[in-house]
């Protein structure tokens, strides 16, 4: 019986860490950081405006967390991480973070600020007129009508997951190429 326990312990020592553990832990971290940032924007009444600065902050959060997770996995895996492991970690983190983002978006748009969509549409209308002063009211109404079609909770949730996974894949591919080290190298 003692030999069996020792064999089991040695096998566990040599097996790689679970990617799912890193995905869940760091995905939750990324989601909570992104929610804190979004909540700060809500407090400042800037949550519906978006923009380059907001996108860059969210991108920096994603890059940082995915990279840290990959480094932590590599350290726990005797200094080795493959590109496929890096991508799986990044996609897992992005999925968990995306789900948390959907939950916060639903809370924000239904409870905290039910007029968020109306504010967003007014901002879109103002930007359209500003960028194209010759646009007709009929064209504006058609664009707003199409925007409303694609802004329901189901469609918004789908887009959040798609964008989260897409950027998670790109980020984890790039960082994975930088830090990968396999036992055959």
PDB file of C-alpha atoms in Angstrom, residues 4-183:
ATOM      1  CA  UNK A   4       1.128   2.614  -4.370  1.00  0.00           C
ATOM      2  CA  UNK A   5       0.877   5.940  -2.534  1.00  0.00           C
ATOM      3  CA  UNK A   6       4.470   6.769  -3.469  1.00  0.00           C
ATOM      4  CA  UNK A   7       3.863   5.957  -7.139  1.00  0.00           C
ATOM      5  CA  UNK A   8       0.741   8.130  -7.115  1.00  0.00           C
ATOM      6  CA  UNK A   9       2.640  11.011  -5.460  1.00  0.00           C
ATOM      7  CA  UNK A  10       5.452  10.800  -8.039  1.00  0.00           C
ATOM      8  CA  UNK A  11       2.950  10.739 -10.891  1.00  0.00           C
ATOM      9  CA  UNK A  12       1.216  13.869  -9.524  1.00  0.00           C
ATOM     10  CA  UNK A  13       4.587  15.575  -9.116  1.00  0.00           C
ATOM     11  CA  UNK A  14       5.428  14.967 -12.792  1.00  0.00           C
ATOM     12  CA  UNK A  15       2.033  15.901 -14.213  1.00  0.00           C
ATOM     13  CA  UNK A  16       1.584  19.443 -15.515  1.00  0.00           C
ATOM     14  CA  UNK A  17      -0.606  21.888 -13.603  1.00  0.00           C
ATOM     15  CA  UNK A  18      -4.265  22.117 -14.627  1.00  0.00           C
ATOM     16  CA  UNK A  19      -4.901  24.820 -17.198  1.00  0.00           C
ATOM     17  CA  UNK A  20      -8.485  25.115 -15.955  1.00  0.00           C
ATOM     18  CA  UNK A  21      -7.248  26.216 -12.526  1.00  0.00           C
ATOM     19  CA  UNK A  22      -5.298  29.086 -14.084  1.00  0.00           C
ATOM     20  CA  UNK A  23      -8.161  29.993 -16.404  1.00  0.00           C
ATOM     21  CA  UNK A  24     -10.640  30.206 -13.561  1.00  0.00           C
ATOM     22  CA  UNK A  25      -8.366  32.027 -11.119  1.00  0.00           C
ATOM     23  CA  UNK A  26      -6.933  34.569 -13.552  1.00  0.00           C
ATOM     24  CA  UNK A  27     -10.175  34.902 -15.539  1.00  0.00           C
ATOM     25  CA  UNK A  28     -11.932  35.875 -12.331  1.00  0.00           C
ATOM     26  CA  UNK A  29      -9.127  38.336 -11.570  1.00  0.00           C
ATOM     27  CA  UNK A  30      -9.347  39.890 -15.038  1.00  0.00           C
ATOM     28  CA  UNK A  31     -13.134  40.063 -14.847  1.00  0.00           C
ATOM     29  CA  UNK A  32     -13.090  41.741 -11.442  1.00  0.00           C
ATOM     30  CA  UNK A  33     -10.474  44.292 -12.520  1.00  0.00           C
ATOM     31  CA  UNK A  34     -12.466  45.077 -15.686  1.00  0.00           C
ATOM     32  CA  UNK A  35     -15.673  45.388 -13.646  1.00  0.00           C
ATOM     33  CA  UNK A  36     -13.949  47.747 -11.190  1.00  0.00           C
ATOM     34  CA  UNK A  37     -12.774  49.874 -14.121  1.00  0.00           C
ATOM     35  CA  UNK A  38     -16.264  49.850 -15.669  1.00  0.00           C
ATOM     36  CA  UNK A  39     -17.831  50.735 -12.328  1.00  0.00           C
ATOM     37  CA  UNK A  40     -15.422  53.663 -12.019  1.00  0.00           C
ATOM     38  CA  UNK A  41     -16.555  54.839 -15.468  1.00  0.00           C
ATOM     39  CA  UNK A  42     -20.173  54.473 -14.321  1.00  0.00           C
ATOM     40  CA  UNK A  43     -19.495  56.615 -11.238  1.00  0.00           C
ATOM     41  CA  UNK A  44     -17.965  59.259 -13.543  1.00  0.00           C
ATOM     42  CA  UNK A  45     -20.944  58.924 -15.952  1.00  0.00           C
ATOM     43  CA  UNK A  46     -18.564  57.894 -18.745  1.00  0.00           C
ATOM     44  CA  UNK A  47     -19.666  54.260 -19.092  1.00  0.00           C
ATOM     45  CA  UNK A  48     -21.612  54.641 -22.335  1.00  0.00           C
ATOM     46  CA  UNK A  49     -19.090  56.733 -24.246  1.00  0.00           C
ATOM     47  CA  UNK A  50     -16.328  54.205 -24.909  1.00  0.00           C
ATOM     48  CA  UNK A  51     -13.387  55.595 -26.814  1.00  0.00           C
ATOM     49  CA  UNK A  52      -9.771  54.818 -27.459  1.00  0.00           C
ATOM     50  CA  UNK A  53      -8.533  55.397 -23.914  1.00  0.00           C
ATOM     51  CA  UNK A  54     -11.136  53.019 -22.436  1.00  0.00           C
ATOM     52  CA  UNK A  55     -10.298  50.361 -25.024  1.00  0.00           C
ATOM     53  CA  UNK A  56      -6.568  50.703 -24.356  1.00  0.00           C
ATOM     54  CA  UNK A  57      -7.056  50.318 -20.590  1.00  0.00           C
ATOM     55  CA  UNK A  58      -9.179  47.197 -21.111  1.00  0.00           C
ATOM     56  CA  UNK A  59      -6.578  45.817 -23.523  1.00  0.00           C
ATOM     57  CA  UNK A  60      -3.779  46.508 -21.017  1.00  0.00           C
ATOM     58  CA  UNK A  61      -5.746  44.672 -18.313  1.00  0.00           C
ATOM     59  CA  UNK A  62      -6.220  41.645 -20.583  1.00  0.00           C
ATOM     60  CA  UNK A  63      -2.582  41.544 -21.714  1.00  0.00           C
ATOM     61  CA  UNK A  64      -1.286  41.863 -18.161  1.00  0.00           C
ATOM     62  CA  UNK A  65      -3.496  39.174 -16.646  1.00  0.00           C
ATOM     63  CA  UNK A  66      -3.022  36.657 -19.479  1.00  0.00           C
ATOM     64  CA  UNK A  67       0.738  37.173 -19.434  1.00  0.00           C
ATOM     65  CA  UNK A  68       0.912  36.803 -15.633  1.00  0.00           C
ATOM     66  CA  UNK A  69      -1.142  33.607 -15.796  1.00  0.00           C
ATOM     67  CA  UNK A  70       1.112  32.138 -18.471  1.00  0.00           C
ATOM     68  CA  UNK A  71       4.224  33.009 -16.463  1.00  0.00           C
ATOM     69  CA  UNK A  72       2.704  31.473 -13.300  1.00  0.00           C
ATOM     70  CA  UNK A  73       1.821  28.297 -15.207  1.00  0.00           C
ATOM     71  CA  UNK A  74       5.310  28.127 -16.706  1.00  0.00           C
ATOM     72  CA  UNK A  75       6.908  28.524 -13.282  1.00  0.00           C
ATOM     73  CA  UNK A  76       4.706  25.767 -11.816  1.00  0.00           C
ATOM     74  CA  UNK A  77       5.468  23.530 -14.821  1.00  0.00           C
ATOM     75  CA  UNK A  78       9.232  23.368 -14.258  1.00  0.00           C
ATOM     76  CA  UNK A  79       9.879  26.343 -16.568  1.00  0.00           C
ATOM     77  CA  UNK A  80       8.016  24.932 -19.559  1.00  0.00           C
ATOM     78  CA  UNK A  81       4.962  26.110 -21.449  1.00  0.00           C
ATOM     79  CA  UNK A  82       3.925  25.264 -24.989  1.00  0.00           C
ATOM     80  CA  UNK A  83       2.183  27.581 -27.388  1.00  0.00           C
ATOM     81  CA  UNK A  84      -0.997  25.500 -27.189  1.00  0.00           C
ATOM     82  CA  UNK A  85      -0.961  25.673 -23.378  1.00  0.00           C
ATOM     83  CA  UNK A  86      -0.497  29.447 -23.597  1.00  0.00           C
ATOM     84  CA  UNK A  87      -3.451  29.785 -25.959  1.00  0.00           C
ATOM     85  CA  UNK A  88      -5.669  27.513 -23.843  1.00  0.00           C
ATOM     86  CA  UNK A  89      -4.866  29.578 -20.745  1.00  0.00           C
ATOM     87  CA  UNK A  90      -5.622  32.840 -22.572  1.00  0.00           C
ATOM     88  CA  UNK A  91      -8.886  31.572 -24.045  1.00  0.00           C
ATOM     89  CA  UNK A  92      -9.995  30.183 -20.678  1.00  0.00           C
ATOM     90  CA  UNK A  93      -9.235  33.477 -18.961  1.00  0.00           C
ATOM     91  CA  UNK A  94     -11.081  35.376 -21.687  1.00  0.00           C
ATOM     92  CA  UNK A  95     -14.139  33.140 -21.405  1.00  0.00           C
ATOM     93  CA  UNK A  96     -14.395  33.509 -17.626  1.00  0.00           C
ATOM     94  CA  UNK A  97     -13.758  37.249 -17.820  1.00  0.00           C
ATOM     95  CA  UNK A  98     -16.284  37.588 -20.644  1.00  0.00           C
ATOM     96  CA  UNK A  99     -18.982  35.832 -18.603  1.00  0.00           C
ATOM     97  CA  UNK A 100     -18.322  38.139 -15.648  1.00  0.00           C
ATOM     98  CA  UNK A 101     -18.432  41.135 -18.002  1.00  0.00           C
ATOM     99  CA  UNK A 102     -21.819  40.008 -19.327  1.00  0.00           C
ATOM    100  CA  UNK A 103     -23.188  39.754 -15.795  1.00  0.00           C
ATOM    101  CA  UNK A 104     -21.959  43.260 -14.980  1.00  0.00           C
ATOM    102  CA  UNK A 105     -23.289  44.626 -18.289  1.00  0.00           C
ATOM    103  CA  UNK A 106     -26.727  43.188 -17.525  1.00  0.00           C
ATOM    104  CA  UNK A 107     -26.645  44.671 -14.026  1.00  0.00           C
ATOM    105  CA  UNK A 108     -25.487  48.025 -15.368  1.00  0.00           C
ATOM    106  CA  UNK A 109     -27.944  48.269 -18.255  1.00  0.00           C
ATOM    107  CA  UNK A 110     -30.991  46.915 -16.395  1.00  0.00           C
ATOM    108  CA  UNK A 111     -30.528  48.091 -12.808  1.00  0.00           C
ATOM    109  CA  UNK A 112     -27.864  50.742 -12.332  1.00  0.00           C
ATOM    110  CA  UNK A 113     -28.559  52.739 -15.508  1.00  0.00           C
ATOM    111  CA  UNK A 114     -31.630  51.577 -17.438  1.00  0.00           C
ATOM    112  CA  UNK A 115     -31.294  54.635 -19.754  1.00  0.00           C
ATOM    113  CA  UNK A 116     -27.770  53.657 -20.794  1.00  0.00           C
ATOM    114  CA  UNK A 117     -28.873  52.575 -24.284  1.00  0.00           C
ATOM    115  CA  UNK A 118     -30.773  55.825 -24.871  1.00  0.00           C
ATOM    116  CA  UNK A 119     -27.696  57.824 -23.797  1.00  0.00           C
ATOM    117  CA  UNK A 120     -25.525  55.744 -26.116  1.00  0.00           C
ATOM    118  CA  UNK A 121     -27.863  56.254 -29.069  1.00  0.00           C
ATOM    119  CA  UNK A 122     -27.930  60.020 -28.504  1.00  0.00           C
ATOM    120  CA  UNK A 123     -24.133  60.028 -28.419  1.00  0.00           C
ATOM    121  CA  UNK A 124     -24.007  57.969 -31.641  1.00  0.00           C
ATOM    122  CA  UNK A 125     -26.428  60.391 -33.298  1.00  0.00           C
ATOM    123  CA  UNK A 126     -24.344  63.407 -32.236  1.00  0.00           C
ATOM    124  CA  UNK A 127     -21.153  61.787 -33.533  1.00  0.00           C
ATOM    125  CA  UNK A 128     -22.803  60.934 -36.873  1.00  0.00           C
ATOM    126  CA  UNK A 129     -23.937  64.525 -37.361  1.00  0.00           C
ATOM    127  CA  UNK A 130     -20.540  65.842 -36.283  1.00  0.00           C
ATOM    128  CA  UNK A 131     -18.633  63.588 -38.701  1.00  0.00           C
ATOM    129  CA  UNK A 132     -21.115  64.036 -41.560  1.00  0.00           C
ATOM    130  CA  UNK A 133     -23.131  67.274 -41.317  1.00  0.00           C
ATOM    131  CA  UNK A 134     -24.989  66.460 -44.573  1.00  0.00           C
ATOM    132  CA  UNK A 135     -26.544  63.273 -43.170  1.00  0.00           C
ATOM    133  CA  UNK A 136     -30.333  63.282 -43.350  1.00  0.00           C
ATOM    134  CA  UNK A 137     -32.648  62.562 -40.448  1.00  0.00           C
ATOM    135  CA  UNK A 138     -33.952  59.534 -42.384  1.00  0.00           C
ATOM    136  CA  UNK A 139     -30.418  58.085 -42.583  1.00  0.00           C
ATOM    137  CA  UNK A 140     -29.879  58.733 -38.878  1.00  0.00           C
ATOM    138  CA  UNK A 141     -33.182  57.065 -38.009  1.00  0.00           C
ATOM    139  CA  UNK A 142     -32.286  54.000 -40.118  1.00  0.00           C
ATOM    140  CA  UNK A 143     -28.894  53.653 -38.432  1.00  0.00           C
ATOM    141  CA  UNK A 144     -30.419  54.080 -34.962  1.00  0.00           C
ATOM    142  CA  UNK A 145     -33.098  51.500 -35.827  1.00  0.00           C
ATOM    143  CA  UNK A 146     -30.431  48.971 -36.896  1.00  0.00           C
ATOM    144  CA  UNK A 147     -28.346  49.731 -33.809  1.00  0.00           C
ATOM    145  CA  UNK A 148     -31.352  49.053 -31.568  1.00  0.00           C
ATOM    146  CA  UNK A 149     -31.871  45.672 -33.271  1.00  0.00           C
ATOM    147  CA  UNK A 150     -28.342  44.613 -32.375  1.00  0.00           C
ATOM    148  CA  UNK A 151     -28.265  45.997 -28.850  1.00  0.00           C
ATOM    149  CA  UNK A 152     -30.514  43.572 -26.973  1.00  0.00           C
ATOM    150  CA  UNK A 153     -29.135  41.597 -24.028  1.00  0.00           C
ATOM    151  CA  UNK A 154     -28.715  38.377 -26.029  1.00  0.00           C
ATOM    152  CA  UNK A 155     -26.915  39.997 -28.938  1.00  0.00           C
ATOM    153  CA  UNK A 156     -24.796  42.174 -26.649  1.00  0.00           C
ATOM    154  CA  UNK A 157     -23.822  39.122 -24.588  1.00  0.00           C
ATOM    155  CA  UNK A 158     -22.869  37.213 -27.720  1.00  0.00           C
ATOM    156  CA  UNK A 159     -20.699  40.089 -28.936  1.00  0.00           C
ATOM    157  CA  UNK A 160     -19.002  40.394 -25.534  1.00  0.00           C
ATOM    158  CA  UNK A 161     -18.043  36.697 -25.609  1.00  0.00           C
ATOM    159  CA  UNK A 162     -16.929  36.800 -29.266  1.00  0.00           C
ATOM    160  CA  UNK A 163     -14.751  39.894 -28.775  1.00  0.00           C
ATOM    161  CA  UNK A 164     -13.377  38.580 -25.496  1.00  0.00           C
ATOM    162  CA  UNK A 165     -12.366  35.254 -27.070  1.00  0.00           C
ATOM    163  CA  UNK A 166     -11.011  36.906 -30.222  1.00  0.00           C
ATOM    164  CA  UNK A 167      -8.763  39.327 -28.353  1.00  0.00           C
ATOM    165  CA  UNK A 168      -7.878  36.646 -25.803  1.00  0.00           C
ATOM    166  CA  UNK A 169      -6.704  34.424 -28.642  1.00  0.00           C
ATOM    167  CA  UNK A 170      -4.603  37.178 -30.243  1.00  0.00           C
ATOM    168  CA  UNK A 171      -3.068  38.215 -26.912  1.00  0.00           C
ATOM    169  CA  UNK A 172      -2.302  34.659 -25.793  1.00  0.00           C
ATOM    170  CA  UNK A 173      -0.869  33.786 -29.211  1.00  0.00           C
ATOM    171  CA  UNK A 174       1.537  36.734 -29.094  1.00  0.00           C
ATOM    172  CA  UNK A 175       2.526  36.301 -25.444  1.00  0.00           C
ATOM    173  CA  UNK A 176       2.687  32.535 -25.931  1.00  0.00           C
ATOM    174  CA  UNK A 177       5.139  32.937 -28.800  1.00  0.00           C
ATOM    175  CA  UNK A 178       7.295  35.139 -26.588  1.00  0.00           C
ATOM    176  CA  UNK A 179       7.396  32.922 -23.482  1.00  0.00           C
ATOM    177  CA  UNK A 180       7.010  29.408 -24.877  1.00  0.00           C
ATOM    178  CA  UNK A 181       9.601  26.880 -23.893  1.00  0.00           C
ATOM    179  CA  UNK A 182       9.080  23.201 -24.517  1.00  0.00           C
ATOM    180  CA  UNK A 183      11.102  20.299 -23.183  1.00  0.00           C
TER     181      UNK A 183
END
